[in-house]
Coordinates of C-alpha atoms in Angstrom, one line a residue:
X1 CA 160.3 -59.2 146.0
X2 CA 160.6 -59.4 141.9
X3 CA 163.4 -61.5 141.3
X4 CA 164.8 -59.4 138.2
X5 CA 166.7 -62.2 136.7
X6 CA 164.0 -65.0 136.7
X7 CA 163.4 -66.5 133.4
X8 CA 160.0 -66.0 132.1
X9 CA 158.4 -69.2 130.6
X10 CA 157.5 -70.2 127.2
X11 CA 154.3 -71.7 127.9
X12 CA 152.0 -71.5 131.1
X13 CA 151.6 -73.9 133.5
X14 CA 148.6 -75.5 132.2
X15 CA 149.7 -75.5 128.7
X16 CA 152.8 -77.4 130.0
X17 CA 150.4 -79.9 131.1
X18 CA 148.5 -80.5 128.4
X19 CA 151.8 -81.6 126.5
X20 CA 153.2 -83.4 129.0
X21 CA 150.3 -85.6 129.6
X22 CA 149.9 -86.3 126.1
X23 CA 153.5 -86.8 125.5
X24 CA 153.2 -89.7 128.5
X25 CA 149.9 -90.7 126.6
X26 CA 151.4 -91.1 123.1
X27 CA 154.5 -93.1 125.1
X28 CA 152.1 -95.6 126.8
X29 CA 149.9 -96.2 123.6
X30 CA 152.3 -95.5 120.5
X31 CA 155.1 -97.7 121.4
X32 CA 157.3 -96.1 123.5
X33 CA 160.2 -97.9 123.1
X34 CA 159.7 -97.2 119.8
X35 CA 160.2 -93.6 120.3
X36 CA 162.8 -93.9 122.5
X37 CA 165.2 -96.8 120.1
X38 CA 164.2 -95.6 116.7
X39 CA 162.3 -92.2 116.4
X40 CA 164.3 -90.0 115.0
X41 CA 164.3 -85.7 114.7
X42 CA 162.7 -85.4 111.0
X43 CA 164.1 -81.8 109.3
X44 CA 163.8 -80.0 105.8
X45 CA 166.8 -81.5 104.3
X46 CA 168.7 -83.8 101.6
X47 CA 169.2 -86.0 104.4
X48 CA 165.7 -87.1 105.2
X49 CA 164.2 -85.9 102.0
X50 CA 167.1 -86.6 99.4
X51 CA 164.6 -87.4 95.9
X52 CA 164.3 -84.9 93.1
X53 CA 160.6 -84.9 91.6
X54 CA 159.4 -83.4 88.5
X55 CA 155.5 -83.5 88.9
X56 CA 152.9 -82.9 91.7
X57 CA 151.5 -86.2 91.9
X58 CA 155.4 -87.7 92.3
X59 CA 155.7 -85.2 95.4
X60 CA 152.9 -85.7 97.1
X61 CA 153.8 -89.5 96.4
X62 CA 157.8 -89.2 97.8
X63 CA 157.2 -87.0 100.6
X64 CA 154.5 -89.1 101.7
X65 CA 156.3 -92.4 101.4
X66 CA 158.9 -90.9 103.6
X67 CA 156.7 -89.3 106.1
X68 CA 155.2 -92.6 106.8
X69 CA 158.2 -94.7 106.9
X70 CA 159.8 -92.2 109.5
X71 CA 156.6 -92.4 111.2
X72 CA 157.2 -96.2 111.8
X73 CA 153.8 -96.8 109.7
X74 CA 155.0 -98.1 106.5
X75 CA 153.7 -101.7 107.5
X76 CA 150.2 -100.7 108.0
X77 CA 147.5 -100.6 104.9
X78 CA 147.4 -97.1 103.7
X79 CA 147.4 -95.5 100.3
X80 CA 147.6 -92.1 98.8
X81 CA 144.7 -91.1 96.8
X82 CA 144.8 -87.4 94.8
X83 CA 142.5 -85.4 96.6
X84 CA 139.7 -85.2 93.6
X85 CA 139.4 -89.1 94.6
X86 CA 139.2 -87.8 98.6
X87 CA 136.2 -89.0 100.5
X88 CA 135.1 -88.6 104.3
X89 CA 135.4 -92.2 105.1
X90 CA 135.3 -94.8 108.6
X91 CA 138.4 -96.2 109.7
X92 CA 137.6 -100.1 108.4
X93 CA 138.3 -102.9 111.5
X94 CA 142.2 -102.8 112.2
X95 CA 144.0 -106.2 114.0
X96 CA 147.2 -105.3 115.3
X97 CA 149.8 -108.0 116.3
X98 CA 153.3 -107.8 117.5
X99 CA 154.2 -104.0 117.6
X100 CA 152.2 -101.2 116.7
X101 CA 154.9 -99.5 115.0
X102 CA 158.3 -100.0 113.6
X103 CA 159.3 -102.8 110.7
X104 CA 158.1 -105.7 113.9
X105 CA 154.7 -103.9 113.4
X106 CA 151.5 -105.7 111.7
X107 CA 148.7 -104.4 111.3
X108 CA 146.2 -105.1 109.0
X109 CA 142.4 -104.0 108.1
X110 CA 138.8 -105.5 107.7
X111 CA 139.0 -107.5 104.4
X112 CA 142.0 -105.9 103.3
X113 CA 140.4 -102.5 102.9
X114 CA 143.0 -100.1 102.4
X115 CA 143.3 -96.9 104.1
X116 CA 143.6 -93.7 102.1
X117 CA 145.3 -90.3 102.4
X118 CA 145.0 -88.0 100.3
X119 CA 146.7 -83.9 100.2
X120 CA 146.3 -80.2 99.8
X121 CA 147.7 -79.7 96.1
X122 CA 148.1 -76.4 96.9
X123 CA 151.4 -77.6 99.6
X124 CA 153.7 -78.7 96.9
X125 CA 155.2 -75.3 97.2
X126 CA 155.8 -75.5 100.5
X127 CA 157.0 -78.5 101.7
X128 CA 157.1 -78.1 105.0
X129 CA 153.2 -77.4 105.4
X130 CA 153.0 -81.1 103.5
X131 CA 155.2 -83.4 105.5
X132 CA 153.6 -81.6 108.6
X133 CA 150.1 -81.8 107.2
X134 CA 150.7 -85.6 106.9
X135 CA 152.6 -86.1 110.1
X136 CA 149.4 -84.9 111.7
X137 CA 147.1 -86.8 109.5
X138 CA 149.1 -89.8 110.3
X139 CA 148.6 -88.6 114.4
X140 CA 144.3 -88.5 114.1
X141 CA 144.7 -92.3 112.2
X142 CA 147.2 -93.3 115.3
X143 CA 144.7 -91.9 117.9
X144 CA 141.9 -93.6 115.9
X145 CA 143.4 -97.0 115.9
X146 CA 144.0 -96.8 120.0
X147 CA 140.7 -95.8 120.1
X148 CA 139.1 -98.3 118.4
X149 CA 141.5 -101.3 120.1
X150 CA 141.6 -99.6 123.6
X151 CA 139.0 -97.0 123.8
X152 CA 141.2 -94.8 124.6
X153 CA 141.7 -90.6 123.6
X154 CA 144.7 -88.4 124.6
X155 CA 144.1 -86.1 127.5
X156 CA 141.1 -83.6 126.8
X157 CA 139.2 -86.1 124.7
X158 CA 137.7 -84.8 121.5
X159 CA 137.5 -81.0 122.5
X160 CA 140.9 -80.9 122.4
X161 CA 141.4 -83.7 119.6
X162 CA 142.9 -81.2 116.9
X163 CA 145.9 -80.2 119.7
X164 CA 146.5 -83.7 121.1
X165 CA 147.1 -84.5 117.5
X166 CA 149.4 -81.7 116.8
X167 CA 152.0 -82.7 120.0
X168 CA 151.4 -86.6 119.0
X169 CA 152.8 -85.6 115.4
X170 CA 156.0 -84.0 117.1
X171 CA 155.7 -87.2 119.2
X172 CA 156.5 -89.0 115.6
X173 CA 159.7 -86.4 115.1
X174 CA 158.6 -83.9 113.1
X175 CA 158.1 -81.3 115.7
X176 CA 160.7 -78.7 113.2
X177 CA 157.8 -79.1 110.4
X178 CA 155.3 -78.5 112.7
X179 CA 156.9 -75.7 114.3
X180 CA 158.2 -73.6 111.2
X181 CA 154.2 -74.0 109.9
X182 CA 152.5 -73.1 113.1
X183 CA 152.3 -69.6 112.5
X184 CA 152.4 -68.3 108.5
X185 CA 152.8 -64.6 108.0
X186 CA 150.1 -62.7 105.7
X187 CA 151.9 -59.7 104.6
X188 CA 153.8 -58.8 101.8
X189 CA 152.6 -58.2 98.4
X190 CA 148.9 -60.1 98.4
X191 CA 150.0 -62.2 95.4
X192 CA 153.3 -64.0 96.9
X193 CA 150.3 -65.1 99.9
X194 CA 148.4 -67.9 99.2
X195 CA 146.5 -68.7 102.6
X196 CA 145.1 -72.7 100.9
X197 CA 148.4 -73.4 101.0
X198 CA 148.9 -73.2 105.0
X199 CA 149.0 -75.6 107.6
X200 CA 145.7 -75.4 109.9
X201 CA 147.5 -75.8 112.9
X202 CA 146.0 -76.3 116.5
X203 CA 149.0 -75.6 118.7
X204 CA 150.1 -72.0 119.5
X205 CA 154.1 -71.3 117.8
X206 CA 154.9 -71.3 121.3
X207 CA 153.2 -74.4 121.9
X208 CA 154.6 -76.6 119.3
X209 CA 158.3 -75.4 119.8
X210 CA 157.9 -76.7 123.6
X211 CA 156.7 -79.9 122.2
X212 CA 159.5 -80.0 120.0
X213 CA 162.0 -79.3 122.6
X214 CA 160.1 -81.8 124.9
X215 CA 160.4 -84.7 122.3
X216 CA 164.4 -83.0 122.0
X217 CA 164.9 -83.8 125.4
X218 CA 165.0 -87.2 124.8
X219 CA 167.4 -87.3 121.7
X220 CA 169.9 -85.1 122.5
X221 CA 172.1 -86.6 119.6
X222 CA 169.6 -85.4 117.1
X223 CA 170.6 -81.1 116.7
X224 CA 167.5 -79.7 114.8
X225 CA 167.7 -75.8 116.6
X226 CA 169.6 -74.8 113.3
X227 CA 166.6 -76.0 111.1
X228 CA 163.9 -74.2 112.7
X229 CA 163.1 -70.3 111.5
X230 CA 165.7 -68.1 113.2
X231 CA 162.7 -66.1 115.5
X232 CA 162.5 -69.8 117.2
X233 CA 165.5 -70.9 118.1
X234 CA 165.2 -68.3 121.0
X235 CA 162.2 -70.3 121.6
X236 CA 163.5 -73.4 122.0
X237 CA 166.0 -72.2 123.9
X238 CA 163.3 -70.9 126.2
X239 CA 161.5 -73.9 126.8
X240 CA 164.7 -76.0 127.2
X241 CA 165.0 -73.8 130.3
X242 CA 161.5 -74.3 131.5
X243 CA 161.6 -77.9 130.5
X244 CA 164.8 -78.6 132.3
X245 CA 163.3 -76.8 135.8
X246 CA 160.1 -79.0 134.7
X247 CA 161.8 -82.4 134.4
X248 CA 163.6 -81.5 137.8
X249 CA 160.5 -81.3 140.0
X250 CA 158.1 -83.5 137.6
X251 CA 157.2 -87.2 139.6
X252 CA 155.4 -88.3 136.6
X253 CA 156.5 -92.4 137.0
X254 CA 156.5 -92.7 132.8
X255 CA 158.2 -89.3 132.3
X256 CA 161.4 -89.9 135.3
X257 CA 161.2 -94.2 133.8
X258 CA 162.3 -92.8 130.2
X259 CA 164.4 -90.2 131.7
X260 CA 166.2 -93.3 133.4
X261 CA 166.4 -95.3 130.1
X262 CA 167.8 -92.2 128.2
X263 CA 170.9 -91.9 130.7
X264 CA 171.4 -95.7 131.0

């Protein structure tokens, strides 16, 4: 018998997966308690983002600065570099002590080589594309690192790299960046569109919003639903509902431990 009144899922069961198990591996291998005491729900607003700039080069500056502080990354050895300066380049030898992120963390490269970032000029426009664009950015260095410490790559390995990297960037808290850029609409008038200035992204809209709500479920202190575009708050809404019925029957150990730490 169809049960009329059954609420259809966001996301497919596989999909649901995939994010879950790369949540639980960006917990194990990105601090988790990290995420649980100090990461906090990143949105488009004076509150997180509070400078005024008057120049491209001083954006691209600020927002990063702030991206990588909220990231928990502002003691590790990296530098922004204006992207006619941009080379392809190999993650130098990293030593990490104490805590990977967080102000405990240390980290620190083969003989003092700094890391650079650089950026699409074409995002100062729209900052949301940037600060996602670097929260992602600041995933593949993350998933590097592990790599080069551990050996270890998120679920999929590098097939499924670019979409690791997109939930381990919501892992960081900017899941409503990543969201609102996921999908970019290219109507309109043809000159208002300028397609350089989009986000690649690797998660589906649907996708990323689950992550989001995922990461959500764990701060429920932190309201972002008002921040993301108004044809995804229904959503996230959605995927609360399937993540709720999830987080019921789920006996992932890692997943039911935090779920335990949140409510203590």
């Amino acid at each position: 018998m169809l049960d009329l009144f059954k609420k259809k899922p966001l996301i497919d069961d596989d999909e649901l997966a995939f994010i879950a198990d790369t949540f639980v591996w960006a917990a194990t291998h990105l601090d988790g308690e990290y995420f649980l005491h100090e990461t906090q729900i990143i949105t488009p607003s004076g509150q997180f983002f509070p400078e005024q700039v008057s120049s491209i080069e001083e954006m691209a500056k600020t927002v990063f600065k702030r991206v990588v502080d909220y990231a928990g990354l502002s003691h590790w050895p990296l530098t922004l570099v204006s992207p006619a300066d941009a080379r392809a380049q190999t993650l130098p030898r990293l030593q990490v002590t104490n805590r990977l992120r967080g102000s405990r963390s240390e980290v620190y490269s083969e003989n003092g080589a700094l890391i650079p970032f650089s950026f699409n000029p074409q995002q100062i426009n729209q900052p949301e594309d940037l600060v996602a664009s670097y929260a992602v950015g600041l995933a593949h260095l993350l998933v590097a690192a592990v790599n080069q410490q551990q050996g270890a790559l998120p679920p999929g390995g590098p097939e499924k790299l670019p979409q690791a990297c997109d939930v381990i960037a919501v892992f960081l808290g900017f899941g409503v960046m990543l969201s609102n850029t996921a999908y970019q609409f290219k109507g309109g008038c043809g000159s208002c569109y300028n397609p350089y200035a989009n986000r690649q992204a690797a998660l589906t809209e649907a996708q990323t919003v689950f992550a989001h709500a995922l990461v959500s479920h764990f701060k429920p202190e932190q309201r972002s639903n008002t921040y993301l575009k108004p044809h995804l708050r229904g959503q996230f809404k959605q995927a609360k509902s399937q993540l709720k019925r999830y987080m019921n029957t789920s006996s992932h150990p890692l997943l039911l431990a935090m779920e335990s730490k949140q409510h203590a």
